[in-house]
């Protein structure tokens, strides 16, 4: 059974940090690109950061560049999103998704790219 399970969301004050985790199971991890996406109420879904499980190449959206870092632990089939210097505009539901045979840039920036698997999402709220 294929699963992507996100964790690590919560309420944090502006300027604070959170680390999200995406634990994958049921598919061949190293053949997939894993991406973090977010969607705030009334806004379109945005590709935040994506990583190739095979070669570790990454893409980071301009909106979070310098503040968010994506990484992976292949031994644990897990992808992380370290979020620092959080802003109220980072408030959203964060999802991870997986797609085979894609680049990290295409995963994050091409809405037409089929994402085979999605997690259930985790809420991140940045508020004082």
Tab-separated table of C-alpha atoms in Angstrom:
chain	number	residue	atom	x	y	z
A	1	UNK	CA	0.000	0.000	0.000
A	2	UNK	CA	1.430	3.342	-1.071
A	3	UNK	CA	1.582	5.973	1.640
A	4	UNK	CA	2.971	9.452	2.064
A	5	UNK	CA	2.558	10.607	5.636
A	6	UNK	CA	3.323	14.189	6.581
A	7	UNK	CA	4.053	15.337	10.110
A	8	UNK	CA	5.552	18.284	11.940
A	9	UNK	CA	3.038	21.025	11.276
A	10	UNK	CA	1.652	23.296	13.952
A	11	UNK	CA	1.324	26.822	15.249
A	12	UNK	CA	4.449	28.951	15.379
A	13	UNK	CA	5.157	32.635	15.890
A	14	UNK	CA	6.585	34.760	13.086
A	15	UNK	CA	10.318	34.239	12.858
A	16	UNK	CA	10.039	30.739	14.256
A	17	UNK	CA	10.950	27.376	12.740
A	18	UNK	CA	9.309	24.069	11.967
A	19	UNK	CA	10.518	20.877	10.350
A	20	UNK	CA	8.077	18.897	8.280
A	21	UNK	CA	8.593	15.211	7.526
A	22	UNK	CA	7.210	13.134	4.669
A	23	UNK	CA	7.551	9.402	5.239
A	24	UNK	CA	7.105	7.320	2.088
A	25	UNK	CA	6.263	3.645	1.802
A	26	UNK	CA	4.925	1.213	-0.754
A	27	UNK	CA	6.926	2.405	-3.760
A	28	UNK	CA	10.544	2.485	-4.915
A	29	UNK	CA	11.682	5.668	-3.211
A	30	UNK	CA	14.847	6.309	-5.199
A	31	UNK	CA	12.970	6.337	-8.513
A	32	UNK	CA	10.754	9.239	-7.505
A	33	UNK	CA	10.921	12.960	-7.072
A	34	UNK	CA	9.341	14.112	-3.828
A	35	UNK	CA	7.907	17.582	-3.518
A	36	UNK	CA	6.423	19.832	-0.886
A	37	UNK	CA	3.405	21.851	-1.934
A	38	UNK	CA	1.223	24.238	0.000
A	39	UNK	CA	-2.231	25.665	-0.374
A	40	UNK	CA	-3.661	28.556	1.567
A	41	UNK	CA	-7.400	29.321	1.649
A	42	UNK	CA	-8.470	31.015	-1.570
A	43	UNK	CA	-5.092	30.538	-3.229
A	44	UNK	CA	-3.720	28.139	-5.804
A	45	UNK	CA	-1.507	25.291	-4.761
A	46	UNK	CA	2.169	26.253	-4.873
A	47	UNK	CA	5.217	24.058	-5.338
A	48	UNK	CA	7.491	25.003	-2.443
A	49	UNK	CA	10.489	22.720	-2.774
A	50	UNK	CA	11.231	19.441	-4.488
A	51	UNK	CA	14.044	16.894	-4.393
A	52	UNK	CA	15.108	14.022	-6.578
A	53	UNK	CA	15.488	10.874	-4.510
A	54	UNK	CA	18.038	9.483	-6.966
A	55	UNK	CA	20.579	12.294	-7.228
A	56	UNK	CA	19.478	14.755	-4.563
A	57	UNK	CA	19.012	17.665	-6.949
A	58	UNK	CA	16.659	20.245	-5.546
A	59	UNK	CA	14.399	23.103	-6.511
A	60	UNK	CA	13.304	25.836	-4.142
A	61	UNK	CA	10.631	28.403	-4.929
A	62	UNK	CA	11.688	32.034	-4.838
A	63	UNK	CA	9.080	32.748	-2.173
A	64	UNK	CA	10.932	30.581	0.341
A	65	UNK	CA	14.498	30.654	-0.946
A	66	UNK	CA	16.989	31.275	1.830
A	67	UNK	CA	14.459	30.271	4.495
A	68	UNK	CA	13.380	26.711	3.621
A	69	UNK	CA	15.652	23.731	3.037
A	70	UNK	CA	14.634	20.367	1.632
A	71	UNK	CA	16.574	17.205	2.391
A	72	UNK	CA	16.156	13.451	2.322
A	73	UNK	CA	17.123	10.398	4.299
A	74	UNK	CA	17.076	7.551	1.809
A	75	UNK	CA	17.611	4.965	4.537
A	76	UNK	CA	14.337	6.080	6.091
A	77	UNK	CA	12.513	6.882	2.831
A	78	UNK	CA	11.794	10.277	4.306
A	79	UNK	CA	11.973	13.822	2.967
A	80	UNK	CA	12.206	16.817	5.266
A	81	UNK	CA	11.372	20.478	4.878
A	82	UNK	CA	13.181	22.700	7.344
A	83	UNK	CA	11.342	25.995	7.555
A	84	UNK	CA	13.064	28.929	9.221
A	85	UNK	CA	12.173	32.600	9.574
A	86	UNK	CA	8.534	31.752	9.092
A	87	UNK	CA	6.147	34.495	8.020
A	88	UNK	CA	2.362	34.768	8.318
A	89	UNK	CA	2.141	34.320	4.559
A	90	UNK	CA	3.634	30.840	4.957
A	91	UNK	CA	0.397	29.760	6.620
A	92	UNK	CA	-1.104	26.936	4.577
A	93	UNK	CA	-1.747	23.223	4.452
A	94	UNK	CA	1.486	21.581	3.371
A	95	UNK	CA	1.365	18.417	1.296
A	96	UNK	CA	4.039	16.114	0.002
A	97	UNK	CA	3.701	14.361	-3.309
A	98	UNK	CA	5.674	11.899	-5.401
A	99	UNK	CA	6.174	11.475	-9.123
A	100	UNK	CA	8.484	9.224	-11.132
A	101	UNK	CA	10.753	10.219	-13.957
A	102	UNK	CA	10.697	13.958	-13.329
A	103	UNK	CA	13.155	16.670	-12.439
A	104	UNK	CA	12.833	18.505	-9.175
A	105	UNK	CA	12.144	21.758	-11.066
A	106	UNK	CA	9.397	20.204	-13.177
A	107	UNK	CA	7.864	18.602	-10.113
A	108	UNK	CA	7.521	21.940	-8.396
A	109	UNK	CA	6.712	24.215	-11.323
A	110	UNK	CA	4.657	22.167	-13.803
A	111	UNK	CA	1.059	21.801	-12.620
A	112	UNK	CA	0.423	19.487	-15.570
A	113	UNK	CA	2.936	16.945	-14.290
A	114	UNK	CA	1.072	13.981	-12.883
A	115	UNK	CA	1.840	13.465	-9.211
A	116	UNK	CA	1.125	9.824	-8.593
A	117	UNK	CA	0.855	10.011	-4.845
A	118	UNK	CA	-0.173	12.641	-2.287
A	119	UNK	CA	-0.104	12.787	1.460
A	120	UNK	CA	-2.997	13.942	3.607
A	121	UNK	CA	-1.449	17.309	4.432
A	122	UNK	CA	-0.311	19.040	7.599
A	123	UNK	CA	-1.400	22.489	8.737
A	124	UNK	CA	1.200	25.178	9.305
A	125	UNK	CA	-0.022	28.355	10.966
A	126	UNK	CA	2.289	31.302	11.509
A	127	UNK	CA	0.715	33.792	13.857
A	128	UNK	CA	1.476	35.833	16.936
